[in-house]
Short mmCIF file of C-alpha atoms and ligand atoms in Angstrom, two decimals:
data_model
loop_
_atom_site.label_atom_id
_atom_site.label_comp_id
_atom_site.label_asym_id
_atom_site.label_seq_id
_atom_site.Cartn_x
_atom_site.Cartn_y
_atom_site.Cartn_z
CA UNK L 1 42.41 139.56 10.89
CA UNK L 2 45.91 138.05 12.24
CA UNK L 3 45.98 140.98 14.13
CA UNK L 4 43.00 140.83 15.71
CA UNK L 5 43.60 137.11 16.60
CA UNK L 6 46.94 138.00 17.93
CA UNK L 7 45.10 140.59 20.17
CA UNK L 8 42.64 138.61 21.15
CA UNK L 9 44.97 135.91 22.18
CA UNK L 10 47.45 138.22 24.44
CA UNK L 11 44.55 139.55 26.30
CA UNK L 12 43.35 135.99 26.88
CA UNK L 13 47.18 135.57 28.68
CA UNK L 14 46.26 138.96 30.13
CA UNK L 15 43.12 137.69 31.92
CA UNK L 16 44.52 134.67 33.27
CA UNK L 17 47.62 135.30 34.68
CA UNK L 18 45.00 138.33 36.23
CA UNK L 19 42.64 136.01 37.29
CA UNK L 20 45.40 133.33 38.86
CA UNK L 21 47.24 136.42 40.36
CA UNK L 22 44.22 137.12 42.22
CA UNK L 23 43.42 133.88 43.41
CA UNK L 24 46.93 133.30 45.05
CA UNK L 25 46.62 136.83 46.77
CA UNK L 26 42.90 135.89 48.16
CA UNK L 27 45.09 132.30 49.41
CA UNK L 28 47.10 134.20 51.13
CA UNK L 29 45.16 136.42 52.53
CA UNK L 30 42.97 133.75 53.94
CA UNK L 31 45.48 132.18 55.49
CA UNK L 32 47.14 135.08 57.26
CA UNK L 33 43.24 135.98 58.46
CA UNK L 34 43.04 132.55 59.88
CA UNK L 35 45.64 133.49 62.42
CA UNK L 36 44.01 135.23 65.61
CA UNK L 37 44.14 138.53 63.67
CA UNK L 38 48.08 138.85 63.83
CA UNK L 39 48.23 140.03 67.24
CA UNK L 40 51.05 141.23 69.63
CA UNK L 41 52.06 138.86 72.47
CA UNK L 42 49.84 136.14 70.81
CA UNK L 43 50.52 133.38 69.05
CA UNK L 44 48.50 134.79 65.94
CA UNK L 45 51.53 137.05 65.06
CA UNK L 46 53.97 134.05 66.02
CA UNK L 47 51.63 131.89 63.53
CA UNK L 48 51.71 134.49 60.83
CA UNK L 49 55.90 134.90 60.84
CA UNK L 50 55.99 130.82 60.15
CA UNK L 51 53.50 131.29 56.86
CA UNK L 52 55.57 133.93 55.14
CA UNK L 53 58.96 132.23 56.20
CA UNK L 54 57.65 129.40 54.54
CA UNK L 55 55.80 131.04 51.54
CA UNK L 56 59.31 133.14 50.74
CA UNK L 57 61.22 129.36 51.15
CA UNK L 58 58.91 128.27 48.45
CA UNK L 59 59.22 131.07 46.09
CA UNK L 60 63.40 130.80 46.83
CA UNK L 61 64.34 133.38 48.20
CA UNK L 62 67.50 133.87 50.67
CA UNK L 63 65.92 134.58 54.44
CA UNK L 64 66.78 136.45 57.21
CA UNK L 65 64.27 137.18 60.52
CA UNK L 66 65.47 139.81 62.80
CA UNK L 67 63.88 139.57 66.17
CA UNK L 68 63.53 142.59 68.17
CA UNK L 69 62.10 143.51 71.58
CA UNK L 70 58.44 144.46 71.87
CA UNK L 71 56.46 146.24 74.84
CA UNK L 72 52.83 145.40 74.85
CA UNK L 73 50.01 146.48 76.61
CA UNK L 74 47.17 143.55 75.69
CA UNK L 75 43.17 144.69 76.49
CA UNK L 76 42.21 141.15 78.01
CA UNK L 77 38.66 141.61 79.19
CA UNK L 78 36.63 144.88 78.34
CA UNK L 79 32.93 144.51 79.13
CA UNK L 80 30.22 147.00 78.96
CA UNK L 81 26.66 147.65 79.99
CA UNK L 82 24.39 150.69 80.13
CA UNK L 83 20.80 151.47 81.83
CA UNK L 84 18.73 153.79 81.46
CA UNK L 85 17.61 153.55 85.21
CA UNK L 86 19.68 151.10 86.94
CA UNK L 87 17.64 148.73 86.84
CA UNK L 88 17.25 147.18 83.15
CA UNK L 89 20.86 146.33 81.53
CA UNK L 90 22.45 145.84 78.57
CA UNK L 91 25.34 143.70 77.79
CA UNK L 92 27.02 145.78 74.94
CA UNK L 93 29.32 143.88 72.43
CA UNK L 94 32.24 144.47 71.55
CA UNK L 95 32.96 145.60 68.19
CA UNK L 96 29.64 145.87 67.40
CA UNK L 97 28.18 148.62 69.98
CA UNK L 98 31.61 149.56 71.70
CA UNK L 99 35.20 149.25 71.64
CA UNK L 100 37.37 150.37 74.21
CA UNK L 101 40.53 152.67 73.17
CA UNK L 102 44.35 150.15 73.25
CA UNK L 103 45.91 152.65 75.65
CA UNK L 104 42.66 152.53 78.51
CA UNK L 105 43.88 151.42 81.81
CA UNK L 106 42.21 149.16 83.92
CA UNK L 107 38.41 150.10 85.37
CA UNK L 108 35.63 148.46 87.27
CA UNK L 109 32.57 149.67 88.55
CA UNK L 110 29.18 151.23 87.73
CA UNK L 111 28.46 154.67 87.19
CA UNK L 112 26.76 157.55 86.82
CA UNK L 113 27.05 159.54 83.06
CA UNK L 114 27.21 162.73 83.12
CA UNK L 115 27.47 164.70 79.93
CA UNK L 116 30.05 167.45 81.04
CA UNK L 117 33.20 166.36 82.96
CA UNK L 118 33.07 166.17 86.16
CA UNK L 119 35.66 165.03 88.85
CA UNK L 120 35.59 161.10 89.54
CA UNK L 121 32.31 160.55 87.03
CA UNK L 122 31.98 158.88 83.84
CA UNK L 123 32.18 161.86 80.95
CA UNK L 124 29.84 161.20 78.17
CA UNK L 125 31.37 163.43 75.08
CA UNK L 126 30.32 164.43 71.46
CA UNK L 127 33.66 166.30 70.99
CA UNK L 128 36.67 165.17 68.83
CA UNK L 129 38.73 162.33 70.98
CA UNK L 130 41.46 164.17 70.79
CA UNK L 131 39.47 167.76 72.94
CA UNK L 132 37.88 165.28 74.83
CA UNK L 133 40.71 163.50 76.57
CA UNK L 134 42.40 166.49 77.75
CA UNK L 135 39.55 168.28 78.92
CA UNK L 136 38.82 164.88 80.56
CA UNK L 137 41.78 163.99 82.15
CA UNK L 138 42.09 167.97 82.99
CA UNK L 139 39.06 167.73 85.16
CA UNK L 140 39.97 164.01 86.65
CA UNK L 141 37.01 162.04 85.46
CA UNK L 142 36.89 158.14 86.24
CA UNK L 143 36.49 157.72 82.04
CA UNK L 144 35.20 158.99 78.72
CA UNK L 145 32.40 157.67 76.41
CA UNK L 146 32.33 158.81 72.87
CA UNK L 147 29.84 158.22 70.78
CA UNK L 148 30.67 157.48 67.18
CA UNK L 149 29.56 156.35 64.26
CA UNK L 150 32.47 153.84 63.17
CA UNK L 151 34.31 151.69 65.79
CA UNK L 152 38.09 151.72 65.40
CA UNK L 153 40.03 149.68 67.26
CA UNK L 154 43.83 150.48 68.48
CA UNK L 155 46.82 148.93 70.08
CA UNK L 156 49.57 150.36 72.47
CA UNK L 157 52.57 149.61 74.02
CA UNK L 158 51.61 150.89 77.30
CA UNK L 159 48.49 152.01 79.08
CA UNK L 160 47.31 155.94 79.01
CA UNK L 161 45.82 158.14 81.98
CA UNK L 162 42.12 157.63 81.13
CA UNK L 163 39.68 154.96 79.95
CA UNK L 164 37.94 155.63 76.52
CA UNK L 165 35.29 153.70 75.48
CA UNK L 166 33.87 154.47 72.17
CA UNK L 167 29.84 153.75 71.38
CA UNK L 168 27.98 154.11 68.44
CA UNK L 169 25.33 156.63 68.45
CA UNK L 170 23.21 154.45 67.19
CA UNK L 171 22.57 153.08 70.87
CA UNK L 172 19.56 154.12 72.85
CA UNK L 173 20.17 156.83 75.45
CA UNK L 174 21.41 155.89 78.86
CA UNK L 175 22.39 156.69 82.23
CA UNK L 176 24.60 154.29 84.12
CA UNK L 177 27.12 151.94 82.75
CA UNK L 178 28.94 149.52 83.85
CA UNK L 179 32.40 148.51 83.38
CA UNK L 180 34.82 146.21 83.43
CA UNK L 181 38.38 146.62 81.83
CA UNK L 182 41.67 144.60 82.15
CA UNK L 183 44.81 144.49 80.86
CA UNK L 184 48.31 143.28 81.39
CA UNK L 185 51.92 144.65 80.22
CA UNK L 186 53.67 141.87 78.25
CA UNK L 187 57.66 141.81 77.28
CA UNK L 188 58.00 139.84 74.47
CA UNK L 189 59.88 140.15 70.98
CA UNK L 190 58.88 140.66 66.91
CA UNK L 191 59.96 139.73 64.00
CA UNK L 192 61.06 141.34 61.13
CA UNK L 193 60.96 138.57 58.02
CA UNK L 194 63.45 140.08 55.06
CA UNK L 195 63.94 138.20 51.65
CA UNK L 196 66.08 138.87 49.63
CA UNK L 197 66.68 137.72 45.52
CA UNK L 198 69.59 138.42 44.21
CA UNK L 199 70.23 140.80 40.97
CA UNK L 200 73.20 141.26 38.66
CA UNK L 201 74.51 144.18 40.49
CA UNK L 202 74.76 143.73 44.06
CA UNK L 203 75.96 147.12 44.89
CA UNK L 204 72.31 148.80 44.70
CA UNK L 205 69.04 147.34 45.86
CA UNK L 206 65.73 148.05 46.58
CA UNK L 207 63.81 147.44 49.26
CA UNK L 208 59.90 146.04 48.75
CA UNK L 209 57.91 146.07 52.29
CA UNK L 210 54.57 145.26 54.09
CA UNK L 211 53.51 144.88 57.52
CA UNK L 212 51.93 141.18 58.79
CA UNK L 213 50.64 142.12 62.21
CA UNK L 214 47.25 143.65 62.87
CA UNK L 215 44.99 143.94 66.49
CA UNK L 216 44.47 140.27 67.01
CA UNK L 217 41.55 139.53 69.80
CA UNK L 218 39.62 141.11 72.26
CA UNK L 219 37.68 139.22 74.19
CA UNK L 220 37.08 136.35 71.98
CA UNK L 221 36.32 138.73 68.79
CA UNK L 222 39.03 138.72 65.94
CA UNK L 223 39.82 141.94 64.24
CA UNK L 224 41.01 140.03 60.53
CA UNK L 225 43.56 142.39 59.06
CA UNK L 226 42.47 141.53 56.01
CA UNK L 227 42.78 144.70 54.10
CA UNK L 228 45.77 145.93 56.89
CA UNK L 229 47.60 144.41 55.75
CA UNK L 230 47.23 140.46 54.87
CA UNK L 231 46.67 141.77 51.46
CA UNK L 232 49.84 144.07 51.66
CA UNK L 233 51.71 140.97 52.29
CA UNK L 234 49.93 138.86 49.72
CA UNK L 235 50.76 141.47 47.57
CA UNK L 236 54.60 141.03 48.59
CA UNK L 237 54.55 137.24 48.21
CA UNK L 238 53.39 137.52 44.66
CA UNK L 239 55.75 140.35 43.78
CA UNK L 240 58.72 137.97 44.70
CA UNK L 241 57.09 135.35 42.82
CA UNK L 242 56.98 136.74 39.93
CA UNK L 243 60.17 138.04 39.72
CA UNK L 244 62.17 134.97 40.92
CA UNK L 245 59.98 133.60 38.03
CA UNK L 246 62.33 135.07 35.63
CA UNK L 247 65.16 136.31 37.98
CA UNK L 248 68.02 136.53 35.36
CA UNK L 249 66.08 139.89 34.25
CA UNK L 250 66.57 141.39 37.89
CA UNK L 251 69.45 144.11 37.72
CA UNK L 252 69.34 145.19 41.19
CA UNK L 253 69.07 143.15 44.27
CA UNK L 254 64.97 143.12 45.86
CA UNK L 255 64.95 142.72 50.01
CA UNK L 256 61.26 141.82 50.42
CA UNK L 257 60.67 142.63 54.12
CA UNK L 258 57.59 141.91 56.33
CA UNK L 259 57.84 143.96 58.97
CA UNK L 260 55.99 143.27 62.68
CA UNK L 261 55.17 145.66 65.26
CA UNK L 262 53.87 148.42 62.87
CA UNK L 263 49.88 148.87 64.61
CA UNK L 264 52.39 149.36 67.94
CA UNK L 265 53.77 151.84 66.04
CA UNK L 266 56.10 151.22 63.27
CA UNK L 267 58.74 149.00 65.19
CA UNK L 268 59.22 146.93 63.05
CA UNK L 269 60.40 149.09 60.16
CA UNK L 270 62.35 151.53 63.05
CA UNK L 271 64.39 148.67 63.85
CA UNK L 272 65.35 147.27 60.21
CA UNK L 273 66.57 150.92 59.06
CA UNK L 274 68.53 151.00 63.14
CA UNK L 275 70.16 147.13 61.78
CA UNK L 276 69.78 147.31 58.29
CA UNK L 277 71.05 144.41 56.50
CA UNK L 278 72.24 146.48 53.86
CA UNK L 279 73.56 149.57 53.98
CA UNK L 280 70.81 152.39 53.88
CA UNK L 281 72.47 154.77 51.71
CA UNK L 282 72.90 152.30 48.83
CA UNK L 283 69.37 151.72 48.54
CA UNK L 284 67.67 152.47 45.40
CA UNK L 285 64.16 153.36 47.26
CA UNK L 286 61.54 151.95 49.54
CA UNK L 287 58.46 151.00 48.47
CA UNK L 288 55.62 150.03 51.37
CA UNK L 289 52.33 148.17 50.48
CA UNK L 290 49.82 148.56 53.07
CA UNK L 291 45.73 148.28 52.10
CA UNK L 292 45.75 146.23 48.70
CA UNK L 293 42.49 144.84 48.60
CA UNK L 294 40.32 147.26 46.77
CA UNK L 295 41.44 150.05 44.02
CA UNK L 296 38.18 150.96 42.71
CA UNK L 297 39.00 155.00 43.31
CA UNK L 298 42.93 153.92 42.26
CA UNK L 299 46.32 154.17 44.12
CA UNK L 300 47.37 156.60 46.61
CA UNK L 301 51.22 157.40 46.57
CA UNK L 302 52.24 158.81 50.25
CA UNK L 303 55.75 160.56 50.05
CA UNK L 304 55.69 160.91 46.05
CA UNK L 305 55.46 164.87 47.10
CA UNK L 306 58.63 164.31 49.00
CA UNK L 307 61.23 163.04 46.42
CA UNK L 308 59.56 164.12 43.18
CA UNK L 309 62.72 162.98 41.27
CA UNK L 310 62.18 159.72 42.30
CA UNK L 311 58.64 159.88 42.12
CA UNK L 312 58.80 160.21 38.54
CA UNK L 313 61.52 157.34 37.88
CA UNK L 314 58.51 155.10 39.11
CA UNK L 315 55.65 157.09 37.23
CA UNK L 316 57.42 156.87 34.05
CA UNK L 317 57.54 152.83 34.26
CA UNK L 318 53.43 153.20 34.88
CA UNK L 319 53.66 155.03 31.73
CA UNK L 320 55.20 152.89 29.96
CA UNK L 321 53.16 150.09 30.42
CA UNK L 322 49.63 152.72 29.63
CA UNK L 323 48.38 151.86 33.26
CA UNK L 324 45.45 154.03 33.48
CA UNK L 325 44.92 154.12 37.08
CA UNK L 326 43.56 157.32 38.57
CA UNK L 327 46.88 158.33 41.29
CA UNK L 328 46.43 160.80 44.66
CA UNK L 329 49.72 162.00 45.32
CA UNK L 330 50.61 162.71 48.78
CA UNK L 331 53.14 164.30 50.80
CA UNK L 332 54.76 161.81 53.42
CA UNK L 333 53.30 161.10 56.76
CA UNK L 334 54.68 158.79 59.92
CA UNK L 335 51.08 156.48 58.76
CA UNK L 336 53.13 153.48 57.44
CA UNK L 337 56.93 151.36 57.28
CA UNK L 338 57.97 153.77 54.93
CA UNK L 339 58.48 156.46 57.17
CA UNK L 340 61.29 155.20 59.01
CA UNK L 341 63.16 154.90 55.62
CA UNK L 342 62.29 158.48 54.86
CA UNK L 343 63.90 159.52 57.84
CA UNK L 344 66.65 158.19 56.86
CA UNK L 345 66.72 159.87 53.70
CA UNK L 346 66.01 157.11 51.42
CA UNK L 347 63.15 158.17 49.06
CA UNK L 348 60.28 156.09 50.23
CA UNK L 349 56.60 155.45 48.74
CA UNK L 350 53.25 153.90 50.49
CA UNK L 351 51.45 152.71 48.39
CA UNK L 352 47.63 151.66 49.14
CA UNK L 353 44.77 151.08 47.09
CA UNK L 354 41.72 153.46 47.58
CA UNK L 355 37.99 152.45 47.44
CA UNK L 356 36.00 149.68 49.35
CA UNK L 357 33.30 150.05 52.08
CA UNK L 358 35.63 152.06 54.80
CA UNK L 359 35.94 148.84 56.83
CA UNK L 360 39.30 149.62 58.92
CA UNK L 361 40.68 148.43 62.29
CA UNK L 362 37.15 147.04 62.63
CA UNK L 363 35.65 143.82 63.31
CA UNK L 364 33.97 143.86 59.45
CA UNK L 365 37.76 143.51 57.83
CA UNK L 366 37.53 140.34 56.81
CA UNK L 367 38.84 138.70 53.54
CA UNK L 368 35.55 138.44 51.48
CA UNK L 369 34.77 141.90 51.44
CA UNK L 370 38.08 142.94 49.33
CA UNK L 371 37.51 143.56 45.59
CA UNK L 372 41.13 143.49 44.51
CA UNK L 373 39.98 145.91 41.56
CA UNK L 374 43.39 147.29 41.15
CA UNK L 375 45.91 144.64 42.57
CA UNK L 376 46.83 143.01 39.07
CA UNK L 377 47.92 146.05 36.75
CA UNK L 378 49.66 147.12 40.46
CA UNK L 379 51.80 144.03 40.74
CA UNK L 380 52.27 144.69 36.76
CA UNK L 381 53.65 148.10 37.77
CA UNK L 382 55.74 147.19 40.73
CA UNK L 383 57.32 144.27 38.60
CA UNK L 384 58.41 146.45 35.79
CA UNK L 385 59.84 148.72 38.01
CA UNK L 386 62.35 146.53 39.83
CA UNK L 387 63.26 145.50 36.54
CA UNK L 388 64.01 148.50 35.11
CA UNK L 389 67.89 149.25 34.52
ZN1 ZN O 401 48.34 148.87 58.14
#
């Protein structure tokens, strides 16, 4: 009986601190979706930089924020319409019907579709993107149309050859569209926001990261980020939290760093391991969180393939604890900010949470769909580790 009251009472501790873990991370990841959706030569991203600085000040940790320069090419207008006769339009919206691709140059006009390519005409394509473009900028076509049946939205730092829009093939078949793109090249600067609390040995540390910046606005519609990656950086907060919660049990030094610039492609993290505020090859590993917010199918380790040494340093502290959560191993890829550190050669792990509806770089990212199934026994993980010996 006293053990069965004494059980009874830790889980009790178990499901609050679970259930007030989860509430701080959907805080925080309301508040980072609040901002413009984190965009690049916006305020939004700006906005987002001021939050964590703060949040980290809160928690106590020691700050740093690197800026560093950023090249953007910013989509400012993209409007669509089609007809099937010239006659009757329809406005498409964005997000919803179409989204155009973040490296198509500027266009304006109406045109004919034609469904093979054809010099100076509009190029309506069921091939991959990736066929598509070269065959279309091979045989000089004013722009490509692909139909889909997801939108996913990008961002670049400079405009491409050819104009892709991408429609869902839902839409009813048409002949002539109508377009009108603009964008502008902006020079502007991002931020890299590092935190660091300090551990009994300061001659080893690990590095703990997440990126804050996502696709901001396209003509008035937000793309949230709320999945990539407000909850990798609510994640983050909490991490620090709960370690500076009981910091004389930290043995190595922790740099929590948000990085910026990683949907331009991985800035960000390319310039902290090019200025690294610690040197690189005293680090104990990298760990990247990037899509927290579901977990239902469990947690997918990119680059545990990679340094399988490591790899099972970290397992064996999941172990420990009898965290039963299902794990895809992969080998690396350059998908997230631990790649930079890999190249490097500092063993590096992205971690993200699998499951959820599919809703990425799109419009239906928004906080209230995330489930945070596997976020708590995560942290729990992640925690133990960086106090391991
Ligand atoms: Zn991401």
């Amino acid at each position: 009986m006293k053990i069965l009251s004494w059980l009874l009472a830790v889980l009790a501790v178990y499901a609050q601190d679970s259930l007030s873990t989860i509430r701080i991370l959907q805080k925080d990841v309301a508040r980072l979706c609040a901002l413009r959706g984190r965009g690049h030569a916006d305020i939004g991203s700006e906005q987002a930089v001021r939050y964590i600085q703060k949040r980290f000040q809160s928690i106590g940790c020691e700050l740093r924020v690197d800026t560093f320069p950023l090249n953007v090419y910013r989509i400012r207008r993209a409007r669509l319409w089609i007809s099937p006769d010239g006659r009757k339009w329809r406005r498409l919206r964005l997000g919803k019907d179409f989204i155009p691709l973040g490296t198509s140059p500027a266009i304006e006009g109406l045109w004919e579709i034609d469904t093979i390519p054809q010099r100076g005409r509009g190029w309506l394509s069921n091939k991959a993107l990736r066929t598509a473009y070269a065959e279309a900028v091979q045989a000089k076509v004013a722009f490509l149309m692909m139909r889909d049946k997801k939108l996913t939205a990008s961002v670049s730092t400079h405009p491409d050859r050819l104009p892709v829009f991408c429609v869902m093939d839902t839409l009813p078949l048409f002949r002539y569209v109508r377009v009108s793109l603009h964008g502008e090249m902006y020079q502007t600067v991002g931020w890299n926001v590092s935190a660091r609390l300090q551990g009994r040995q300061s001659d080893s540390a690990w590095v703990v990261g997440a990126h804050y910046d996502h696709l901001g606005r396209v003509e008035g519609v937000t793309f949230w980020g709320a999945n990539d990656n407000a909850s990798g950086v609510a994640v983050l907060l909490s991490l620090a939290a709960r370690l500076k919660a009981s910091q004389q049990s930290l043995p190595y030094d922790v740099w929590f760093v948000a990085f910026g610039a990683e949907e331009l492609g991985l800035i960000g993290s390319q310039f902290w391991v090019e200025h690294p505020p610690y040197p690189l090859g005293r680090l104990r590993g990298m760990l990247n969180f990037d899509l927290m917010g579901f977990g239902e199918k469990g947690v997918a380790a990119v680059g545990a393939l990679d340094s399988p040494l490591f790899w099972a340093k970290v397992d064996e502290v999941r172990q420990a604890l009898s965290l039963d959560i299902p794990l895809l191993l992969r080998p690396t890829a350059p998908n997230s900010d631990h790649y930079p550190f890999h190249e490097k050669g500092v063993p590096a792990i992205f971690f993200y949470l699998q499951g959820g509806p599919g809703f990425y770089h799109d419009i239906n990212d928004k906080p209230e769909t995330l489930t945070w199934r596997a976020a708590y026994p995560f942290l729990r993980w992640m925690e133990a580790l960086l106090r391991q010996p």
